[in-house]
mmCIF file of C-alpha atoms in Angstrom:
data_model
loop_
_atom_site.group_PDB
_atom_site.id
_atom_site.type_symbol
_atom_site.label_atom_id
_atom_site.label_comp_id
_atom_site.label_asym_id
_atom_site.label_seq_id
_atom_site.Cartn_x
_atom_site.Cartn_y
_atom_site.Cartn_z
ATOM 1 C CA MET A 1 0.157 -0.299 -0.097
ATOM 2 C CA ASP A 2 1.382 3.320 -1.108
ATOM 3 C CA THR A 3 1.175 6.138 1.510
ATOM 4 C CA ASP A 4 0.350 9.668 0.462
ATOM 5 C CA GLY A 5 1.566 8.494 -3.058
ATOM 6 C CA GLY A 6 4.406 6.082 -2.165
ATOM 7 C CA GLY A 7 8.301 6.922 -2.415
ATOM 8 C CA TRP A 8 8.609 6.743 1.861
ATOM 9 C CA THR A 9 11.750 5.383 3.195
ATOM 10 C CA VAL A 10 11.173 3.593 6.446
ATOM 11 C CA PHE A 11 14.418 4.577 8.676
ATOM 12 C CA GLN A 12 12.279 3.398 12.119
ATOM 13 C CA LYS A 13 10.105 0.814 12.869
ATOM 14 C CA ARG A 14 8.451 -1.089 15.803
ATOM 15 C CA LEU A 15 5.794 -3.882 15.898
ATOM 16 C CA ASP A 16 6.540 -6.298 18.067
ATOM 17 C CA GLY A 17 9.241 -5.661 20.629
ATOM 18 C CA SER A 18 11.833 -8.644 18.929
ATOM 19 C CA VAL A 19 14.643 -5.963 18.568
ATOM 20 C CA GLY A 20 16.185 -4.257 21.516
ATOM 21 C CA PHE A 21 16.466 -0.156 20.811
ATOM 22 C CA TYR A 22 18.446 0.720 24.417
ATOM 23 C CA ASN A 23 21.758 0.603 21.962
ATOM 24 C CA GLY A 24 24.746 2.745 22.316
ATOM 25 C CA TRP A 25 25.979 5.691 19.780
ATOM 26 C CA SER A 26 27.582 3.451 17.334
ATOM 27 C CA SER A 27 24.846 1.132 16.620
ATOM 28 C CA TYR A 28 22.377 4.420 16.072
ATOM 29 C CA LYS A 29 25.010 5.964 14.090
ATOM 30 C CA TYR A 30 25.219 2.928 11.631
ATOM 31 C CA GLY A 31 21.782 1.214 11.907
ATOM 32 C CA PHE A 32 20.576 -2.359 13.439
ATOM 33 C CA GLY A 33 17.696 -4.529 13.168
ATOM 34 C CA ASN A 34 16.003 -6.506 10.916
ATOM 35 C CA ILE A 35 14.648 -4.495 7.760
ATOM 36 C CA ASN A 36 11.589 -7.460 7.494
ATOM 37 C CA SER A 37 10.944 -6.529 11.337
ATOM 38 C CA GLU A 38 12.097 -3.924 13.879
ATOM 39 C CA TYR A 39 15.107 -1.349 12.971
ATOM 40 C CA TRP A 40 17.074 1.606 12.925
ATOM 41 C CA LEU A 41 18.343 2.575 9.358
ATOM 42 C CA GLY A 42 21.318 4.587 10.698
ATOM 43 C CA ASN A 43 22.031 8.198 11.437
ATOM 44 C CA GLU A 44 24.828 8.349 9.049
ATOM 45 C CA LYS A 45 22.772 7.176 6.539
ATOM 46 C CA LEU A 46 19.604 9.493 7.358
ATOM 47 C CA PHE A 47 22.297 12.784 7.143
ATOM 48 C CA TYR A 48 23.637 11.600 3.878
ATOM 49 C CA LEU A 49 19.996 10.771 2.195
ATOM 50 C CA THR A 50 18.387 14.123 3.719
ATOM 51 C CA ALA A 51 20.999 16.514 2.404
ATOM 52 C CA GLN A 52 20.479 15.533 -0.968
ATOM 53 C CA SER A 53 17.293 17.529 -1.124
ATOM 54 C CA ASN A 54 14.345 18.677 0.424
ATOM 55 C CA TYR A 55 12.556 15.875 2.324
ATOM 56 C CA GLU A 56 9.598 15.754 4.602
ATOM 57 C CA LEU A 57 8.647 13.298 7.647
ATOM 58 C CA ARG A 58 5.593 11.013 8.365
ATOM 59 C CA VAL A 59 5.223 9.299 11.795
ATOM 60 C CA ASP A 60 2.650 6.313 11.754
ATOM 61 C CA LEU A 61 1.514 5.022 15.188
ATOM 62 C CA SER A 62 -1.036 2.696 16.411
ATOM 63 C CA ASP A 63 -2.091 1.054 19.801
ATOM 64 C CA PHE A 64 -3.248 -2.070 21.159
ATOM 65 C CA GLU A 65 -6.724 -0.778 20.789
ATOM 66 C CA GLY A 66 -6.669 -0.315 16.827
ATOM 67 C CA ASN A 67 -6.138 3.533 16.946
ATOM 68 C CA GLU A 68 -3.873 4.848 14.304
ATOM 69 C CA ARG A 69 -2.647 8.057 14.147
ATOM 70 C CA TYR A 70 -0.121 9.961 12.340
ATOM 71 C CA ALA A 71 2.302 13.159 11.916
ATOM 72 C CA ARG A 72 3.838 14.818 8.833
ATOM 73 C CA TYR A 73 6.418 17.450 8.783
ATOM 74 C CA ASP A 74 7.166 19.585 5.843
ATOM 75 C CA SER A 75 10.683 19.457 5.744
ATOM 76 C CA PHE A 76 13.132 17.072 7.891
ATOM 77 C CA ARG A 77 16.824 16.742 8.114
ATOM 78 C CA LEU A 78 19.829 15.576 10.368
ATOM 79 C CA GLY A 79 22.802 17.379 10.979
ATOM 80 C CA ASP A 80 26.077 15.544 10.568
ATOM 81 C CA GLU A 81 27.751 13.652 13.434
ATOM 82 C CA ALA A 82 29.681 17.165 14.322
ATOM 83 C CA THR A 83 26.550 18.205 15.318
ATOM 84 C CA TYR A 84 25.565 14.980 16.832
ATOM 85 C CA TYR A 85 22.895 14.527 13.949
ATOM 86 C CA GLU A 86 20.784 17.759 15.199
ATOM 87 C CA LEU A 87 17.134 17.497 14.251
ATOM 88 C CA LEU A 88 15.725 20.071 11.984
ATOM 89 C CA LEU A 89 12.196 20.046 11.333
ATOM 90 C CA GLY A 90 9.205 22.110 9.524
ATOM 91 C CA ALA A 91 5.296 22.785 9.903
ATOM 92 C CA TYR A 92 3.481 19.454 11.515
ATOM 93 C CA SER A 93 0.211 18.716 10.204
ATOM 94 C CA GLY A 94 -1.839 15.430 10.940
ATOM 95 C CA ASN A 95 -3.779 13.893 13.971
ATOM 96 C CA ALA A 96 -1.403 12.169 16.255
ATOM 97 C CA GLY A 97 -0.621 15.826 17.640
ATOM 98 C CA ASP A 98 2.932 17.352 17.724
ATOM 99 C CA SER A 99 5.258 15.397 19.984
ATOM 100 C CA LEU A 100 8.344 16.059 18.155
ATOM 101 C CA GLY A 101 8.435 19.428 17.591
ATOM 102 C CA VAL A 102 9.662 19.922 21.372
ATOM 103 C CA HIS A 103 12.891 18.145 20.327
ATOM 104 C CA LEU A 104 13.504 20.495 17.375
ATOM 105 C CA GLY A 105 17.294 21.346 17.155
ATOM 106 C CA MET A 106 18.339 18.931 19.793
ATOM 107 C CA SER A 107 21.187 16.508 19.244
ATOM 108 C CA PHE A 108 20.880 13.174 19.477
ATOM 109 C CA THR A 109 21.775 11.306 22.808
ATOM 110 C CA THR A 110 22.553 7.415 23.280
ATOM 111 C CA LYS A 111 23.064 5.694 26.658
ATOM 112 C CA ASP A 112 26.709 6.421 26.042
ATOM 113 C CA ALA A 113 26.755 9.800 24.399
ATOM 114 C CA ASP A 114 25.192 12.362 26.378
ATOM 115 C CA HIS A 115 24.003 15.735 24.041
ATOM 116 C CA ASP A 116 21.128 16.472 25.752
ATOM 117 C CA LEU A 117 20.388 19.869 27.887
ATOM 118 C CA VAL A 118 20.689 18.073 31.509
ATOM 119 C CA GLY A 119 23.914 18.243 33.639
ATOM 120 C CA GLY A 120 24.393 15.382 35.461
ATOM 121 C CA LEU A 121 21.951 13.379 34.125
ATOM 122 C CA ASN A 122 21.869 11.441 30.716
ATOM 123 C CA CYS A 123 18.067 11.291 29.157
ATOM 124 C CA ALA A 124 18.737 8.235 27.168
ATOM 125 C CA SER A 125 19.515 6.160 30.277
ATOM 126 C CA HIS A 126 16.924 7.955 31.904
ATOM 127 C CA HIS A 127 14.123 7.022 29.334
ATOM 128 C CA LYS A 128 16.026 3.524 28.276
ATOM 129 C CA GLY A 129 15.915 4.543 24.703
ATOM 130 C CA ALA A 130 17.874 7.044 22.426
ATOM 131 C CA TRP A 131 16.550 10.065 20.910
ATOM 132 C CA TRP A 132 16.888 14.103 20.535
ATOM 133 C CA TYR A 133 16.390 14.739 24.085
ATOM 134 C CA ASN A 134 16.367 17.983 25.756
ATOM 135 C CA ALA A 135 15.213 17.807 29.423
ATOM 136 C CA CYS A 136 14.406 14.291 30.574
ATOM 137 C CA TYR A 137 11.361 15.149 32.426
ATOM 138 C CA HIS A 138 9.686 16.813 29.341
ATOM 139 C CA GLN A 139 9.727 14.602 26.763
ATOM 140 C CA GLY A 140 7.062 15.038 24.021
ATOM 141 C CA SER A 141 8.260 11.312 22.135
ATOM 142 C CA ASN A 142 10.381 8.499 22.868
ATOM 143 C CA LEU A 143 9.739 6.334 19.946
ATOM 144 C CA ASN A 144 13.147 4.134 20.549
ATOM 145 C CA GLY A 145 12.135 3.304 24.338
ATOM 146 C CA LEU A 146 11.299 0.155 26.107
ATOM 147 C CA TYR A 147 8.504 -2.102 24.498
ATOM 148 C CA HIS A 148 6.262 -2.666 27.345
ATOM 149 C CA GLY A 149 3.343 -3.292 24.965
ATOM 150 C CA GLY A 150 0.615 -1.004 26.153
ATOM 151 C CA PRO A 151 0.127 0.676 29.844
ATOM 152 C CA TYR A 152 3.067 0.450 31.893
ATOM 153 C CA THR A 153 4.101 1.979 35.401
ATOM 154 C CA SER A 154 7.906 2.692 35.230
ATOM 155 C CA PHE A 155 8.718 6.313 34.638
ATOM 156 C CA GLN A 156 8.364 7.335 30.828
ATOM 157 C CA ASP A 157 10.624 4.791 29.448
ATOM 158 C CA GLY A 158 8.289 3.117 26.726
ATOM 159 C CA VAL A 159 7.458 3.745 23.409
ATOM 160 C CA VAL A 160 5.637 6.854 23.603
ATOM 161 C CA TRP A 161 4.065 9.711 21.578
ATOM 162 C CA LEU A 162 2.649 11.956 24.181
ATOM 163 C CA SER A 163 -0.039 13.647 22.557
ATOM 164 C CA PHE A 164 -1.814 10.327 21.456
ATOM 165 C CA ARG A 165 -1.623 8.011 24.458
ATOM 166 C CA GLY A 166 0.240 9.934 27.019
ATOM 167 C CA VAL A 167 3.541 8.654 28.840
ATOM 168 C CA THR A 168 2.173 6.033 30.647
ATOM 169 C CA TYR A 169 1.106 4.216 27.306
ATOM 170 C CA SER A 170 3.852 2.142 25.294
ATOM 171 C CA LEU A 171 2.681 2.151 21.359
ATOM 172 C CA LYS A 172 2.065 -1.415 19.727
ATOM 173 C CA THR A 173 3.522 0.058 16.340
ATOM 174 C CA THR A 174 5.754 2.886 14.860
ATOM 175 C CA GLU A 175 7.071 3.911 11.622
ATOM 176 C CA MET A 176 9.024 6.946 10.881
ATOM 177 C CA LYS A 177 9.571 7.741 7.190
ATOM 178 C CA ASN A 178 11.029 10.304 4.754
ATOM 179 C CA ALA A 179 10.467 11.041 1.189
ATOM 180 C CA ALA A 180 11.594 13.986 -1.100
ATOM 181 C CA ASN A 181 9.178 16.846 -0.893
ATOM 182 C CA MET A 182 7.923 16.773 -4.430
ATOM 183 C CA SER A 183 7.029 20.533 -4.072
ATOM 184 C CA SER A 184 10.694 21.267 -4.149
ATOM 185 C CA PHE A 185 11.303 20.080 -7.856
ATOM 186 C CA GLU A 186 9.357 19.233 -10.587
ATOM 187 C CA LYS A 187 7.345 16.098 -10.435
ATOM 188 C CA THR A 188 8.087 15.143 -14.015
ATOM 189 C CA LYS A 189 11.577 15.010 -13.566
ATOM 190 C CA LEU A 190 13.808 12.412 -11.532
ATOM 191 C CA ILE A 191 16.564 13.492 -9.167
ATOM 192 C CA LYS A 192 20.177 11.784 -10.534
ATOM 193 C CA LYS A 193 22.808 11.087 -8.565
ATOM 194 C CA VAL A 194 26.389 10.740 -10.042
ATOM 195 C CA PHE A 195 27.964 8.241 -8.125
ATOM 196 C CA GLN A 196 31.234 7.691 -10.290
ATOM 197 C CA LYS A 197 33.187 10.090 -12.471
ATOM 198 C CA ARG A 198 36.413 9.686 -14.428
ATOM 199 C CA LEU A 199 37.641 12.301 -16.470
ATOM 200 C CA ASP A 200 41.363 13.318 -16.394
ATOM 201 C CA GLY A 201 42.934 10.543 -13.937
ATOM 202 C CA SER A 202 43.829 13.392 -11.288
ATOM 203 C CA VAL A 203 42.316 10.696 -7.952
ATOM 204 C CA GLY A 204 43.779 7.360 -8.150
ATOM 205 C CA PHE A 205 40.945 4.647 -8.128
ATOM 206 C CA TYR A 206 43.424 1.520 -7.021
ATOM 207 C CA ASN A 207 42.151 2.084 -3.319
ATOM 208 C CA GLY A 208 41.130 -0.343 -0.554
ATOM 209 C CA TRP A 209 37.865 -1.534 0.764
ATOM 210 C CA SER A 210 37.502 1.067 3.441
ATOM 211 C CA SER A 211 37.778 4.007 0.878
ATOM 212 C CA TYR A 212 35.047 2.450 -1.543
ATOM 213 C CA LYS A 213 32.825 2.159 1.356
ATOM 214 C CA TYR A 214 32.958 5.395 2.492
ATOM 215 C CA GLY A 215 34.048 7.287 -0.831
ATOM 216 C CA PHE A 216 36.934 9.471 -1.947
ATOM 217 C CA GLY A 217 37.929 12.001 -4.593
ATOM 218 C CA ASN A 218 36.425 15.159 -5.295
ATOM 219 C CA ILE A 219 33.197 15.827 -6.264
ATOM 220 C CA ASN A 220 34.057 18.556 -8.660
ATOM 221 C CA SER A 221 36.583 16.406 -10.503
ATOM 222 C CA GLU A 222 36.844 12.575 -9.923
ATOM 223 C CA TYR A 223 35.194 10.479 -7.338
ATOM 224 C CA TRP A 224 33.473 7.084 -5.997
ATOM 225 C CA LEU A 225 30.317 8.351 -3.705
ATOM 226 C CA GLY A 226 30.520 5.205 -1.531
ATOM 227 C CA ASN A 227 29.144 1.682 -1.400
ATOM 228 C CA GLU A 228 27.719 2.937 2.445
ATOM 229 C CA LYS A 229 25.684 5.932 0.704
ATOM 230 C CA LEU A 230 24.691 3.707 -2.336
ATOM 231 C CA SER A 231 23.295 1.408 0.179
ATOM 232 C CA ILE A 232 20.544 3.636 1.021
ATOM 233 C CA SER A 233 18.609 3.698 -2.104
ATOM 234 C CA PRO A 234 14.888 3.768 -1.862
ATOM 235 C CA HIS A 235 14.843 0.783 -3.756
ATOM 236 C CA ARG A 236 16.849 -1.131 -1.213
ATOM 237 C CA VAL A 237 15.036 0.113 1.793
ATOM 238 C CA THR A 238 11.057 -0.756 2.529
ATOM 239 C CA THR A 239 8.956 2.143 1.641
ATOM 240 C CA ASN A 240 5.211 2.332 1.649
#
């Protein structure tokens, strides 16, 4: 089924608690899980993907009573690792309520990398997740929290979207997905990305695995974009 015309790349998915999301910086940087069940695509991939064009974000949510909600943001981008993958968002629409806007401009925090605004307390450790936390006791959302499976009594550490079911209800399913905002370019044209270029021999291509994994060269002359970046093509990632 195509959501809002299709073309969405799903980068976060929760559905049954089969994958642990209380992970460290490296796991969230490079991604983890099973693309056929639960997973996080990886912050480094998201940074590269959202830097290519004007992207929008959609968050789909459901509870154990069969209620479904969604939130949509007309622009979405992550900063690079130097900003600790800062969250940048546009205007909200939808019926889930805006429980992500409070995290705008925040850096990503994991249990082993504290970038929130609270001194002496790591919000990821406190909320048993990884997110763009600001103040630990005032979270709008925590979709990478523990999978409690409905109502729970521990403190705000479940799969939470505050404006949907509050902080003591852990949601059944979540999907975070992005797509190129088609209003930012002509719908009749395709975005073409050159990932390999040779023209004058100025760059050496007899390189090792790491060079080809992450890319090398000069984008204004000769280069290889990088296999890791190529792997995030929407044709290789679950889309809806």
